[in-house]
Coordinates of C-alpha atoms in Angstrom, one line a residue:
Chain A
M1 CA 24.5 -162.5 -58.8
L2 CA 27.9 -163.0 -61.2
K3 CA 30.9 -165.4 -59.6
N4 CA 33.7 -166.8 -61.4
N5 CA 35.8 -169.6 -61.7
L6 CA 39.4 -167.1 -61.4
K7 CA 41.4 -168.7 -58.4
A8 CA 40.9 -172.6 -59.8
I9 CA 41.4 -172.0 -63.2
R10 CA 44.5 -169.6 -62.3
R11 CA 46.3 -171.8 -60.6
S12 CA 45.4 -175.0 -62.2
K13 CA 45.2 -174.5 -65.9
V14 CA 47.7 -171.1 -66.1
S15 CA 49.6 -171.3 -62.3
I16 CA 50.4 -168.0 -62.4
T17 CA 50.3 -165.7 -59.9
Q18 CA 47.7 -162.9 -59.0
Q19 CA 50.8 -159.6 -59.1
D20 CA 51.6 -161.8 -62.9
L21 CA 47.5 -162.3 -63.8
A22 CA 47.3 -158.3 -62.7
D23 CA 50.3 -156.8 -64.4
R24 CA 48.4 -159.1 -68.1
V25 CA 45.8 -157.4 -67.7
G26 CA 46.3 -154.2 -66.9
C27 CA 44.4 -153.9 -63.5
T28 CA 46.4 -154.5 -59.5
R29 CA 46.7 -157.5 -57.9
Q30 CA 44.1 -155.8 -55.5
T31 CA 41.5 -155.7 -58.4
I32 CA 42.5 -159.7 -58.6
I33 CA 41.8 -160.8 -55.2
A34 CA 38.1 -158.6 -55.4
L35 CA 37.7 -160.8 -58.4
E36 CA 38.7 -163.9 -56.7
Q37 CA 36.4 -163.2 -53.4
H38 CA 33.6 -162.1 -55.3
K39 CA 33.6 -158.8 -54.2
Y40 CA 33.6 -156.8 -57.1
N41 CA 32.2 -157.6 -61.1
P42 CA 35.0 -156.6 -63.4
S43 CA 33.7 -155.1 -66.8
L44 CA 33.2 -156.8 -70.4
I45 CA 36.8 -155.4 -71.4
L46 CA 38.6 -157.2 -68.2
A47 CA 36.7 -160.2 -68.3
L48 CA 37.3 -160.9 -71.7
N49 CA 41.5 -159.8 -70.8
L50 CA 41.1 -161.9 -68.3
A51 CA 40.1 -165.1 -70.6
E52 CA 42.2 -164.6 -72.8
V53 CA 45.3 -164.3 -70.5
L54 CA 44.0 -167.6 -68.8
Q55 CA 43.2 -169.7 -72.4
T56 CA 39.5 -170.2 -71.2
P57 CA 36.3 -168.9 -73.0
V58 CA 34.7 -166.3 -70.3
E59 CA 31.7 -168.6 -70.2
D60 CA 33.8 -170.8 -68.6
L61 CA 34.9 -168.5 -66.0
F62 CA 32.1 -166.3 -65.3
Y63 CA 28.4 -167.6 -64.0
L64 CA 25.6 -166.4 -63.3
E65 CA 23.9 -167.8 -59.7
D66 CA 20.7 -167.1 -58.5
D67 CA 21.6 -164.9 -55.1
D68 CA 19.4 -167.6 -52.6
E69 CA 21.8 -169.9 -53.3
Chain B
M1 CA 46.6 -152.3 -47.1
S2 CA 46.4 -151.0 -51.4
R3 CA 48.0 -147.4 -51.7
V4 CA 44.6 -145.7 -52.9
V5 CA 43.8 -147.0 -49.2
K6 CA 46.7 -145.5 -47.5
F7 CA 46.7 -142.2 -49.7
T8 CA 43.1 -141.9 -48.8
L9 CA 43.2 -143.0 -45.0
F10 CA 45.3 -139.9 -44.9
Q11 CA 43.8 -137.3 -46.9
V12 CA 40.4 -138.0 -44.0
I13 CA 42.6 -137.9 -41.6
T14 CA 43.7 -134.3 -42.7
W15 CA 40.4 -133.1 -43.3
F16 CA 39.3 -133.7 -39.8
L17 CA 42.0 -132.3 -38.1
V18 CA 41.2 -129.2 -40.6
G19 CA 37.5 -129.5 -39.3
L20 CA 38.3 -129.6 -36.0
G21 CA 39.9 -127.0 -35.9
M22 CA 37.9 -125.0 -37.5
F23 CA 35.0 -126.2 -34.8
M24 CA 37.7 -125.2 -31.9
I25 CA 38.3 -121.4 -33.9
V26 CA 34.4 -121.3 -34.6
T27 CA 33.4 -121.8 -31.4
R28 CA 35.2 -119.7 -29.4
P29 CA 33.5 -116.9 -27.7
G30 CA 32.9 -113.8 -30.0
V31 CA 34.3 -114.9 -32.9
I32 CA 30.7 -115.8 -35.2
E33 CA 29.3 -112.4 -33.6
N34 CA 32.0 -110.0 -34.5
W35 CA 33.4 -112.4 -37.7
G36 CA 34.6 -109.3 -39.8
D37 CA 36.3 -107.7 -37.1
N38 CA 38.6 -110.7 -35.9
K39 CA 41.9 -111.0 -38.5
Y40 CA 43.3 -113.5 -36.6
K41 CA 40.7 -115.9 -37.3
S42 CA 40.5 -115.4 -40.9
I43 CA 44.4 -116.4 -40.9
A44 CA 44.1 -119.2 -38.9
L45 CA 40.8 -120.6 -41.4
A46 CA 43.5 -119.3 -44.2
I47 CA 46.2 -122.1 -42.8
L48 CA 43.9 -124.1 -41.6
F49 CA 42.7 -125.3 -45.3
L50 CA 45.9 -124.4 -47.1
L51 CA 46.7 -127.7 -45.2
G52 CA 44.1 -129.6 -46.6
Y53 CA 44.4 -128.6 -49.7
G54 CA 47.5 -128.7 -50.1
T55 CA 47.6 -132.5 -48.4
D56 CA 45.2 -133.2 -51.3
L57 CA 47.7 -131.4 -54.1
V58 CA 50.7 -133.5 -52.8
I59 CA 48.7 -136.6 -53.3
R60 CA 47.6 -135.5 -56.9
M61 CA 51.2 -135.3 -57.3
L62 CA 52.0 -138.8 -55.8
E63 CA 49.7 -140.4 -57.9
K64 CA 50.7 -139.0 -61.2
S65 CA 54.6 -139.6 -60.3
K66 CA 55.8 -142.5 -62.4
K67 CA 58.8 -143.2 -59.8
F68 CA 55.9 -143.9 -57.4
G69 CA 54.3 -146.6 -59.3
F70 CA 50.8 -145.3 -58.2
I71 CA 48.2 -147.8 -60.3
R72 CA 44.9 -146.8 -60.9
D73 CA 42.6 -149.2 -62.9
E74 CA 38.5 -149.8 -63.6
R75 CA 38.1 -150.5 -59.6
S76 CA 39.4 -147.5 -58.4
E77 CA 37.3 -145.6 -61.1
Y78 CA 34.1 -147.8 -60.4
N79 CA 34.8 -147.2 -56.3
Q80 CA 36.1 -143.6 -57.1
L81 CA 32.2 -143.2 -58.6
K82 CA 30.6 -144.6 -56.1
A83 CA 32.5 -142.6 -53.3
M84 CA 31.0 -139.7 -55.1
S85 CA 27.5 -141.0 -55.6
I86 CA 27.3 -140.9 -51.4
G87 CA 29.1 -138.0 -50.4
F88 CA 26.8 -135.7 -53.1
I89 CA 24.3 -137.3 -50.7
I90 CA 25.5 -136.7 -47.9
V91 CA 27.0 -132.9 -48.9
L92 CA 23.0 -132.3 -49.8
I93 CA 21.8 -133.3 -46.3
F94 CA 24.9 -131.8 -45.1
I95 CA 23.3 -128.3 -46.5
F96 CA 20.0 -129.3 -46.0
V97 CA 20.1 -130.2 -42.0
F98 CA 22.7 -126.9 -41.3
A99 CA 20.3 -124.7 -43.4
I100 CA 17.3 -125.5 -41.3
T101 CA 19.0 -125.5 -38.0
L102 CA 19.9 -122.2 -38.6
Y103 CA 16.7 -121.4 -39.5
T104 CA 14.8 -122.7 -36.4
R105 CA 17.5 -121.4 -34.7
F106 CA 17.1 -117.7 -35.5
E107 CA 13.3 -117.8 -36.9
N108 CA 12.1 -115.6 -33.8
K109 CA 15.0 -113.3 -33.2
G110 CA 14.4 -112.7 -37.4
F111 CA 18.2 -112.0 -38.0
M112 CA 21.4 -114.4 -38.0
P113 CA 25.3 -113.3 -37.8
I114 CA 26.6 -113.3 -40.4
G115 CA 29.2 -115.7 -39.3
Y116 CA 27.0 -118.6 -39.8
V117 CA 27.1 -118.3 -43.6
W118 CA 30.8 -118.4 -43.5
I119 CA 31.2 -121.4 -41.5
L120 CA 28.2 -123.4 -43.8
A121 CA 30.5 -122.6 -46.6
Y122 CA 33.3 -123.2 -45.0
S123 CA 32.4 -126.9 -43.4
T124 CA 30.7 -127.5 -46.7
I125 CA 34.2 -127.9 -48.0
I126 CA 35.1 -129.9 -45.2
A127 CA 31.7 -132.2 -45.4
A128 CA 32.0 -133.1 -49.0
N129 CA 35.8 -134.5 -48.7
L130 CA 35.0 -136.5 -45.7
G131 CA 32.1 -137.0 -47.4
V132 CA 33.4 -138.9 -50.3
G133 CA 36.8 -139.5 -48.5
I134 CA 35.1 -142.0 -45.4
P135 CA 32.6 -144.2 -48.1
T136 CA 35.6 -144.6 -50.0
L137 CA 37.3 -146.4 -47.3
I138 CA 34.9 -148.0 -46.5
I139 CA 34.0 -149.3 -50.3
Y140 CA 37.4 -150.2 -50.2
R141 CA 37.5 -152.5 -46.6
K142 CA 34.6 -154.6 -47.8
Q143 CA 36.3 -155.4 -50.9
E144 CA 40.1 -155.9 -49.5
K145 CA 39.1 -157.3 -46.4
N146 CA 40.1 -161.3 -46.5

């Protein structure tokens, strides 16, 4: 299962709002919310765009977790 | 509630009302049996479907309007595809069940009033709209609830 540190990195490293992040990567704020709540898996393009805006390697932003964990 | 969800909810309510209206028309005594002779029924159904498709048209125009600031992103497309896949299955099941029900009901008579075929045609449109709209609402609800 794909998980992410989006919320933590957005708040600590870059400190931008969900709306600002959404505007910069070209999606809606609801999509950022869904991502932060691990309810939506982004496309590779969106994942790379998020990593670029948040100045974080994509593998630090997204990681795989076993379903039973 | 996001704008996509609001629009979809509005669309679902409209098509539900169209379905309800159609049900009320076709269940009146003699309507199915005298399908071809009843001009008022045809006009009433035409108005109902005009209302349904008119709502769809207005929603599409609002979505396209730059002034309204409606944004569709990759999640919207993903959710739409998912809802349409579910809707496709719902429509298949609906047509199958409807056709089999008609067959079992009229099997012994050997003939069936032609009105039922019209009802199948009309109700397939309603089933398709609700079959996509309701799953869309459920998918968004799952993703957007806190």
